[in-house]
PDB file of C-alpha atoms and ligand atoms in Angstrom:
ATOM      1  CA  UNK A   1      -6.664 -27.053   8.049  1.00 60.00           C
ATOM      2  CA  UNK A   2      -4.336 -29.981   7.222  1.00 83.00           C
ATOM      3  CA  UNK A   3      -0.925 -29.146   5.832  1.00 88.00           C
ATOM      4  CA  UNK A   4       2.532 -30.582   5.177  1.00 92.00           C
ATOM      5  CA  UNK A   5       5.903 -29.149   4.291  1.00 92.00           C
ATOM      6  CA  UNK A   6       8.567 -30.399   1.944  1.00 91.00           C
ATOM      7  CA  UNK A   7      11.839 -29.068   0.519  1.00 90.00           C
ATOM      8  CA  UNK A   8      12.683 -28.288  -3.077  1.00 88.00           C
ATOM      9  CA  UNK A   9      16.320 -27.809  -3.993  1.00 86.00           C
ATOM     10  CA  UNK A  10      17.058 -24.133  -4.598  1.00 84.00           C
ATOM     11  CA  UNK A  11      13.574 -23.133  -3.409  1.00 87.00           C
ATOM     12  CA  UNK A  12      13.477 -24.187   0.239  1.00 89.00           C
ATOM     13  CA  UNK A  13      10.410 -25.104   2.275  1.00 91.00           C
ATOM     14  CA  UNK A  14       7.122 -25.395   0.399  1.00 94.00           C
ATOM     15  CA  UNK A  15       3.868 -25.714   2.288  1.00 94.00           C
ATOM     16  CA  UNK A  16       1.121 -27.920   0.911  1.00 95.00           C
ATOM     17  CA  UNK A  17      -2.292 -27.303   2.301  1.00 94.00           C
ATOM     18  CA  UNK A  18      -5.511 -29.212   1.790  1.00 93.00           C
ATOM     19  CA  UNK A  19      -8.391 -26.856   1.294  1.00 89.00           C
ATOM     20  CA  UNK A  20     -12.035 -27.782   0.888  1.00 87.00           C
ATOM     21  CA  UNK A  21     -12.577 -24.694  -1.247  1.00 85.00           C
ATOM     22  CA  UNK A  22     -10.094 -25.878  -3.868  1.00 86.00           C
ATOM     23  CA  UNK A  23     -11.214 -27.740  -6.937  1.00 88.00           C
ATOM     24  CA  UNK A  24      -7.780 -27.626  -8.580  1.00 91.00           C
ATOM     25  CA  UNK A  25      -4.151 -27.463  -7.529  1.00 93.00           C
ATOM     26  CA  UNK A  26      -2.944 -23.923  -6.985  1.00 92.00           C
ATOM     27  CA  UNK A  27       0.661 -22.821  -6.592  1.00 92.00           C
ATOM     28  CA  UNK A  28       1.236 -19.408  -5.020  1.00 89.00           C
ATOM     29  CA  UNK A  29       4.135 -17.260  -3.918  1.00 86.00           C
ATOM     30  CA  UNK A  30       2.749 -15.072  -1.165  1.00 77.00           C
ATOM     31  CA  UNK A  31       3.686 -11.489  -0.303  1.00 67.00           C
ATOM     32  CA  UNK A  32       6.464 -12.728   1.957  1.00 68.00           C
ATOM     33  CA  UNK A  33       7.978 -14.651  -0.966  1.00 75.00           C
ATOM     34  CA  UNK A  34       6.968 -18.045   0.464  1.00 82.00           C
ATOM     35  CA  UNK A  35       5.729 -20.753  -1.889  1.00 90.00           C
ATOM     36  CA  UNK A  36       2.477 -22.511  -1.080  1.00 92.00           C
ATOM     37  CA  UNK A  37       0.531 -25.229  -2.811  1.00 94.00           C
ATOM     38  CA  UNK A  38      -3.113 -25.677  -2.052  1.00 93.00           C
ATOM     39  CA  UNK A  39      -4.858 -28.819  -3.172  1.00 94.00           C
ATOM     40  CA  UNK A  40      -8.391 -30.195  -3.013  1.00 94.00           C
ATOM     41  CA  UNK A  41      -9.170 -32.452  -0.027  1.00 93.00           C
ATOM     42  CA  UNK A  42      -9.435 -35.552  -2.180  1.00 93.00           C
ATOM     43  CA  UNK A  43      -5.932 -35.257  -3.746  1.00 94.00           C
ATOM     44  CA  UNK A  44      -2.880 -36.888  -2.128  1.00 94.00           C
ATOM     45  CA  UNK A  45      -0.092 -34.558  -0.925  1.00 95.00           C
ATOM     46  CA  UNK A  46       2.200 -36.226  -3.477  1.00 94.00           C
ATOM     47  CA  UNK A  47       0.223 -34.574  -6.285  1.00 94.00           C
ATOM     48  CA  UNK A  48       0.990 -31.154  -4.780  1.00 94.00           C
ATOM     49  CA  UNK A  49       4.684 -32.023  -4.439  1.00 94.00           C
ATOM     50  CA  UNK A  50       4.753 -33.183  -8.048  1.00 94.00           C
ATOM     51  CA  UNK A  51       3.153 -29.973  -9.300  1.00 95.00           C
ATOM     52  CA  UNK A  52       5.554 -27.730  -7.335  1.00 95.00           C
ATOM     53  CA  UNK A  53       8.542 -29.741  -8.596  1.00 94.00           C
ATOM     54  CA  UNK A  54       7.394 -29.359 -12.190  1.00 95.00           C
ATOM     55  CA  UNK A  55       7.260 -25.554 -11.672  1.00 94.00           C
ATOM     56  CA  UNK A  56      10.635 -25.206  -9.965  1.00 93.00           C
ATOM     57  CA  UNK A  57      12.056 -22.629 -12.415  1.00 92.00           C
ATOM     58  CA  UNK A  58       8.918 -20.505 -12.169  1.00 91.00           C
ATOM     59  CA  UNK A  59       9.100 -20.683  -8.357  1.00 90.00           C
ATOM     60  CA  UNK A  60      12.717 -19.550  -8.208  1.00 88.00           C
ATOM     61  CA  UNK A  61      12.106 -16.675 -10.596  1.00 86.00           C
ATOM     62  CA  UNK A  62       8.920 -15.559  -8.860  1.00 84.00           C
ATOM     63  CA  UNK A  63      10.425 -15.718  -5.369  1.00 82.00           C
ATOM     64  CA  UNK A  64      13.307 -13.496  -6.470  1.00 78.00           C
ATOM     65  CA  UNK A  65      10.853 -10.846  -7.652  1.00 72.00           C
ATOM     66  CA  UNK A  66       8.692 -11.020  -4.553  1.00 64.00           C
ATOM     67  CA  UNK A  67       8.602  -8.210  -2.040  1.00 59.00           C
ATOM     68  CA  UNK A  68       9.889  -9.270   1.340  1.00 55.00           C
ATOM     69  CA  UNK A  69       7.388  -7.555   3.543  1.00 63.00           C
ATOM     70  CA  UNK A  70       3.715  -7.749   4.318  1.00 79.00           C
ATOM     71  CA  UNK A  71       0.888  -5.716   5.692  1.00 88.00           C
ATOM     72  CA  UNK A  72       0.918  -7.108   9.207  1.00 87.00           C
ATOM     73  CA  UNK A  73      -1.318  -7.241  12.233  1.00 90.00           C
ATOM     74  CA  UNK A  74      -1.075  -4.128  14.425  1.00 90.00           C
ATOM     75  CA  UNK A  75       0.658  -2.083  11.735  1.00 90.00           C
ATOM     76  CA  UNK A  76       0.185   1.708  11.827  1.00 90.00           C
ATOM     77  CA  UNK A  77      -1.641   3.170   8.838  1.00 93.00           C
ATOM     78  CA  UNK A  78      -1.221   6.903   8.325  1.00 93.00           C
ATOM     79  CA  UNK A  79      -1.420   9.105  11.397  1.00 93.00           C
ATOM     80  CA  UNK A  80      -4.423   7.674  13.179  1.00 92.00           C
ATOM     81  CA  UNK A  81      -5.221   4.099  12.090  1.00 94.00           C
ATOM     82  CA  UNK A  82      -4.063   0.582  12.878  1.00 94.00           C
ATOM     83  CA  UNK A  83      -4.580  -2.549  10.826  1.00 95.00           C
ATOM     84  CA  UNK A  84      -5.910  -5.754  12.392  1.00 96.00           C
ATOM     85  CA  UNK A  85      -6.680  -9.168  10.939  1.00 96.00           C
ATOM     86  CA  UNK A  86      -9.478 -11.063  12.676  1.00 95.00           C
ATOM     87  CA  UNK A  87     -10.849 -14.561  12.203  1.00 94.00           C
ATOM     88  CA  UNK A  88     -14.574 -14.664  11.700  1.00 94.00           C
ATOM     89  CA  UNK A  89     -17.265 -17.093  10.609  1.00 93.00           C
ATOM     90  CA  UNK A  90     -18.232 -15.393   7.341  1.00 93.00           C
ATOM     91  CA  UNK A  91     -17.374 -16.878   3.973  1.00 92.00           C
ATOM     92  CA  UNK A  92     -15.731 -13.942   2.210  1.00 94.00           C
ATOM     93  CA  UNK A  93     -12.939 -11.548   3.122  1.00 96.00           C
ATOM     94  CA  UNK A  94     -14.447  -8.274   4.329  1.00 97.00           C
ATOM     95  CA  UNK A  95     -13.078  -5.082   5.808  1.00 97.00           C
ATOM     96  CA  UNK A  96     -14.316  -2.263   7.955  1.00 97.00           C
ATOM     97  CA  UNK A  97     -12.883   1.059   9.085  1.00 97.00           C
ATOM     98  CA  UNK A  98     -14.083   2.639  12.287  1.00 95.00           C
ATOM     99  CA  UNK A  99     -12.697   4.353  15.359  1.00 94.00           C
ATOM    100  CA  UNK A 100      -9.137   4.378  14.036  1.00 95.00           C
ATOM    101  CA  UNK A 101      -9.174   0.623  13.310  1.00 97.00           C
ATOM    102  CA  UNK A 102      -8.877  -0.959   9.866  1.00 97.00           C
ATOM    103  CA  UNK A 103     -10.342  -4.405  10.440  1.00 97.00           C
ATOM    104  CA  UNK A 104      -9.928  -7.197   7.899  1.00 97.00           C
ATOM    105  CA  UNK A 105     -12.113 -10.241   8.577  1.00 97.00           C
ATOM    106  CA  UNK A 106     -10.725 -13.611   7.545  1.00 96.00           C
ATOM    107  CA  UNK A 107     -12.897 -16.649   6.835  1.00 94.00           C
ATOM    108  CA  UNK A 108     -11.817 -19.987   8.301  1.00 90.00           C
ATOM    109  CA  UNK A 109      -8.650 -21.380   6.690  1.00 85.00           C
ATOM    110  CA  UNK A 110      -7.623 -18.156   4.953  1.00 89.00           C
ATOM    111  CA  UNK A 111      -4.131 -16.947   5.745  1.00 87.00           C
ATOM    112  CA  UNK A 112      -3.397 -13.249   6.432  1.00 89.00           C
ATOM    113  CA  UNK A 113      -0.305 -13.585   4.228  1.00 84.00           C
ATOM    114  CA  UNK A 114      -2.187 -14.823   1.183  1.00 84.00           C
ATOM    115  CA  UNK A 115      -2.311 -12.516  -1.804  1.00 80.00           C
ATOM    116  CA  UNK A 116      -6.104 -12.119  -1.721  1.00 86.00           C
ATOM    117  CA  UNK A 117      -6.052 -10.996   1.927  1.00 91.00           C
ATOM    118  CA  UNK A 118      -3.074  -8.709   1.387  1.00 88.00           C
ATOM    119  CA  UNK A 119      -4.832  -7.034  -1.526  1.00 87.00           C
ATOM    120  CA  UNK A 120      -8.063  -6.609   0.449  1.00 93.00           C
ATOM    121  CA  UNK A 121      -6.055  -5.168   3.349  1.00 94.00           C
ATOM    122  CA  UNK A 122      -4.231  -2.780   1.047  1.00 91.00           C
ATOM    123  CA  UNK A 123      -7.507  -1.473  -0.362  1.00 94.00           C
ATOM    124  CA  UNK A 124      -8.929  -0.994   3.121  1.00 97.00           C
ATOM    125  CA  UNK A 125      -5.769   0.862   4.195  1.00 96.00           C
ATOM    126  CA  UNK A 126      -6.031   3.100   1.137  1.00 95.00           C
ATOM    127  CA  UNK A 127      -9.588   3.996   2.138  1.00 96.00           C
ATOM    128  CA  UNK A 128      -8.373   4.809   5.653  1.00 97.00           C
ATOM    129  CA  UNK A 129      -5.583   7.038   4.306  1.00 96.00           C
ATOM    130  CA  UNK A 130      -8.038   8.925   2.111  1.00 97.00           C
ATOM    131  CA  UNK A 131     -10.398   9.422   5.022  1.00 96.00           C
ATOM    132  CA  UNK A 132      -7.557  10.763   7.172  1.00 96.00           C
ATOM    133  CA  UNK A 133      -6.241  13.011   4.429  1.00 97.00           C
ATOM    134  CA  UNK A 134      -9.699  14.469   3.817  1.00 97.00           C
ATOM    135  CA  UNK A 135     -10.076  15.134   7.504  1.00 95.00           C
ATOM    136  CA  UNK A 136      -6.597  16.516   8.250  1.00 95.00           C
ATOM    137  CA  UNK A 137      -5.156  18.152   5.138  1.00 97.00           C
ATOM    138  CA  UNK A 138      -7.730  20.871   4.294  1.00 97.00           C
ATOM    139  CA  UNK A 139      -7.423  22.478   7.732  1.00 96.00           C
ATOM    140  CA  UNK A 140      -3.626  22.267   7.605  1.00 96.00           C
ATOM    141  CA  UNK A 141      -3.505  23.835   4.138  1.00 97.00           C
ATOM    142  CA  UNK A 142      -5.909  26.528   5.232  1.00 97.00           C
ATOM    143  CA  UNK A 143      -3.839  27.531   8.248  1.00 95.00           C
ATOM    144  CA  UNK A 144      -0.546  27.591   6.306  1.00 95.00           C
ATOM    145  CA  UNK A 145      -2.171  29.618   3.510  1.00 97.00           C
ATOM    146  CA  UNK A 146      -3.496  32.173   5.982  1.00 96.00           C
ATOM    147  CA  UNK A 147      -0.203  32.423   7.836  1.00 95.00           C
ATOM    148  CA  UNK A 148       1.840  32.971   4.648  1.00 94.00           C
ATOM    149  CA  UNK A 149      -0.735  34.935   2.667  1.00 95.00           C
ATOM    150  CA  UNK A 150      -1.566  32.515  -0.153  1.00 97.00           C
ATOM    151  CA  UNK A 151      -4.826  32.201  -2.049  1.00 96.00           C
ATOM    152  CA  UNK A 152      -6.189  28.985  -3.523  1.00 97.00           C
ATOM    153  CA  UNK A 153      -9.450  27.967  -5.080  1.00 98.00           C
ATOM    154  CA  UNK A 154     -10.082  24.394  -3.940  1.00 97.00           C
ATOM    155  CA  UNK A 155      -8.533  21.277  -2.405  1.00 98.00           C
ATOM    156  CA  UNK A 156      -9.041  17.693  -3.496  1.00 98.00           C
ATOM    157  CA  UNK A 157      -7.578  14.482  -2.120  1.00 97.00           C
ATOM    158  CA  UNK A 158      -6.754  11.719  -4.593  1.00 96.00           C
ATOM    159  CA  UNK A 159      -4.696   8.572  -4.705  1.00 93.00           C
ATOM    160  CA  UNK A 160      -1.848   9.501  -7.058  1.00 88.00           C
ATOM    161  CA  UNK A 161       0.985   7.259  -8.182  1.00 80.00           C
ATOM    162  CA  UNK A 162       3.660   9.611  -9.435  1.00 81.00           C
ATOM    163  CA  UNK A 163       3.445  12.755  -7.326  1.00 90.00           C
ATOM    164  CA  UNK A 164       2.570  14.077  -3.892  1.00 94.00           C
ATOM    165  CA  UNK A 165       0.480  16.993  -5.024  1.00 95.00           C
ATOM    166  CA  UNK A 166      -0.317  19.429  -7.791  1.00 95.00           C
ATOM    167  CA  UNK A 167      -1.529  22.966  -8.363  1.00 95.00           C
ATOM    168  CA  UNK A 168      -3.354  24.099 -11.493  1.00 95.00           C
ATOM    169  CA  UNK A 169      -3.266  27.535 -13.120  1.00 96.00           C
ATOM    170  CA  UNK A 170      -6.701  28.067 -11.595  1.00 97.00           C
ATOM    171  CA  UNK A 171      -5.111  27.433  -8.151  1.00 97.00           C
ATOM    172  CA  UNK A 172      -6.918  24.156  -7.642  1.00 97.00           C
ATOM    173  CA  UNK A 173      -4.844  22.038  -5.268  1.00 97.00           C
ATOM    174  CA  UNK A 174      -4.704  18.249  -5.322  1.00 97.00           C
ATOM    175  CA  UNK A 175      -2.968  16.257  -2.581  1.00 97.00           C
ATOM    176  CA  UNK A 176      -2.050  12.588  -2.560  1.00 95.00           C
ATOM    177  CA  UNK A 177      -3.805  10.539   0.143  1.00 96.00           C
ATOM    178  CA  UNK A 178      -0.513   8.638   0.683  1.00 94.00           C
ATOM    179  CA  UNK A 179       0.879  11.843   2.229  1.00 95.00           C
ATOM    180  CA  UNK A 180      -0.559  10.537   5.487  1.00 95.00           C
ATOM    181  CA  UNK A 181       2.264   7.944   5.495  1.00 91.00           C
ATOM    182  CA  UNK A 182       4.891  10.728   5.634  1.00 92.00           C
ATOM    183  CA  UNK A 183       6.238  12.583   8.690  1.00 92.00           C
ATOM    184  CA  UNK A 184       4.399  15.865   9.309  1.00 94.00           C
ATOM    185  CA  UNK A 185       7.447  17.974   8.409  1.00 94.00           C
ATOM    186  CA  UNK A 186       7.390  16.483   4.906  1.00 94.00           C
ATOM    187  CA  UNK A 187       3.624  16.837   4.608  1.00 96.00           C
ATOM    188  CA  UNK A 188       4.133  20.514   5.412  1.00 96.00           C
ATOM    189  CA  UNK A 189       6.845  20.683   2.770  1.00 96.00           C
ATOM    190  CA  UNK A 190       4.409  19.401   0.131  1.00 96.00           C
ATOM    191  CA  UNK A 191       1.687  21.789   1.307  1.00 97.00           C
ATOM    192  CA  UNK A 192       4.150  24.698   1.155  1.00 97.00           C
ATOM    193  CA  UNK A 193       5.351  23.579  -2.264  1.00 96.00           C
ATOM    194  CA  UNK A 194       1.873  23.526  -3.791  1.00 97.00           C
ATOM    195  CA  UNK A 195       0.918  26.816  -2.161  1.00 97.00           C
ATOM    196  CA  UNK A 196       4.101  28.419  -3.525  1.00 97.00           C
ATOM    197  CA  UNK A 197       2.895  27.320  -6.975  1.00 97.00           C
ATOM    198  CA  UNK A 198      -0.123  29.595  -6.544  1.00 97.00           C
ATOM    199  CA  UNK A 199       2.385  32.461  -6.931  1.00 96.00           C
ATOM    200  CA  UNK A 200       4.967  30.854  -9.240  1.00 96.00           C
ATOM    201  CA  UNK A 201       3.747  28.113 -11.551  1.00 95.00           C
ATOM    202  CA  UNK A 202       7.115  26.761 -12.731  1.00 95.00           C
ATOM    203  CA  UNK A 203      10.091  25.530 -10.722  1.00 94.00           C
ATOM    204  CA  UNK A 204      12.214  28.581 -11.544  1.00 96.00           C
ATOM    205  CA  UNK A 205      14.601  30.467  -9.272  1.00 97.00           C
ATOM    206  CA  UNK A 206      11.767  32.728  -8.072  1.00 97.00           C
ATOM    207  CA  UNK A 207       9.801  29.655  -7.012  1.00 97.00           C
ATOM    208  CA  UNK A 208      12.728  28.259  -4.982  1.00 97.00           C
ATOM    209  CA  UNK A 209      13.496  31.687  -3.496  1.00 97.00           C
ATOM    210  CA  UNK A 210       9.892  31.787  -2.290  1.00 97.00           C
ATOM    211  CA  UNK A 211      10.194  28.265  -0.841  1.00 97.00           C
ATOM    212  CA  UNK A 212      13.419  29.149   0.985  1.00 97.00           C
ATOM    213  CA  UNK A 213      11.837  32.272   2.381  1.00 96.00           C
ATOM    214  CA  UNK A 214       8.897  30.432   3.969  1.00 96.00           C
ATOM    215  CA  UNK A 215      10.782  27.179   4.676  1.00 96.00           C
ATOM    216  CA  UNK A 216      14.535  27.742   5.167  1.00 97.00           C
ATOM    217  CA  UNK A 217      15.393  24.011   5.174  1.00 97.00           C
ATOM    218  CA  UNK A 218      13.686  23.439   1.820  1.00 96.00           C
ATOM    219  CA  UNK A 219      16.761  21.795   0.255  1.00 96.00           C
ATOM    220  CA  UNK A 220      17.018  19.226   3.032  1.00 96.00           C
ATOM    221  CA  UNK A 221      13.332  18.346   2.781  1.00 95.00           C
ATOM    222  CA  UNK A 222      13.551  18.111  -0.974  1.00 93.00           C
ATOM    223  CA  UNK A 223      16.189  15.387  -0.452  1.00 91.00           C
ATOM    224  CA  UNK A 224      14.370  13.644   2.396  1.00 91.00           C
ATOM    225  CA  UNK A 225      11.118  13.225   0.493  1.00 89.00           C
ATOM    226  CA  UNK A 226      12.908  11.253  -2.223  1.00 85.00           C
ATOM    227  CA  UNK A 227      13.229   8.346   0.217  1.00 82.00           C
ATOM    228  CA  UNK A 228       9.474   7.930   0.253  1.00 83.00           C
ATOM    229  CA  UNK A 229       7.116   6.456  -2.292  1.00 80.00           C
ATOM    230  CA  UNK A 230       3.341   6.745  -2.459  1.00 83.00           C
ATOM    231  CA  UNK A 231       2.727   3.096  -1.559  1.00 76.00           C
ATOM    232  CA  UNK A 232       1.805   0.913   1.382  1.00 76.00           C
ATOM    233  CA  UNK A 233       3.607  -2.026  -0.155  1.00 55.00           C
ATOM    234  CA  UNK A 234       4.268  -3.421  -3.614  1.00 40.00           C
ATOM    235  CA  UNK A 235       1.084  -4.866  -5.080  1.00 35.00           C
ATOM    236  CA  UNK A 236       2.827  -7.582  -7.039  1.00 35.00           C
ATOM    237  CA  UNK A 237       1.952 -11.178  -6.278  1.00 39.00           C
ATOM    238  CA  UNK A 238       1.928 -14.346  -8.277  1.00 45.00           C
ATOM    239  CA  UNK A 239       0.093 -17.587  -8.594  1.00 48.00           C
ATOM    240  CA  UNK A 240      -0.260 -20.449 -11.021  1.00 52.00           C
ATOM    241  CA  UNK A 241      -3.292 -22.659 -11.404  1.00 46.00           C
ATOM    242  CA  UNK A 242      -3.450 -26.198 -12.627  1.00 48.00           C
ATOM    243  CA  UNK A 243      -6.788 -26.749 -14.288  1.00 36.00           C
TER     244      UNK A 243
HETATM  245 ZN1   ZN B   1       6.188  21.692  -7.986  1.00 64.38          ZN
END
């Protein structure tokens, strides 16, 4: 699809793209923090330049807030999946998970870095992580529980934002599907932690004594896990439309 680049002072290179899907001018800062203007086929490029110039302050502010990385082709997802972007002849963005591949299909003229594709890819990756977690975690929990003599009632896998796992008074365990993004030693730490809660509900000295007994490097792992967050990437993106 036809495109041109121009420079805006303090912003840098801006790409203007003509797109037959567009009925209006659209200004976007993609996941890589790059500004893009897409315009209808019938508009001159100058109209796109003019619009971007009129939104210079917004562009600078938005680019500063933008995350600097993207879900990219060939990226590993969890322990057993890889993400691929593929061009196809369909008209909408679709995704499919099979045989360890998370496949995102891109219609003609749609960029893998665009916010809509990145969001679709993120959702597909989240499904893959959940599938992996449901397949791998219950057997891991079961073997650790047997080895260390813990009892639990049930296991569920959920996508949680603020924590890696939980254990209720009824000994129902919940694990975060994003655990699959962590190294196994830290996954085991979380499993141990929740199982230890089946004996000691609160984080008292008896709880930590139990943890240190079954996992002598508990303190180190407690520090290491703080470097991780339950995310694939920040979900923030921005765009402005001119109606
Ligand atoms: Zn805890």
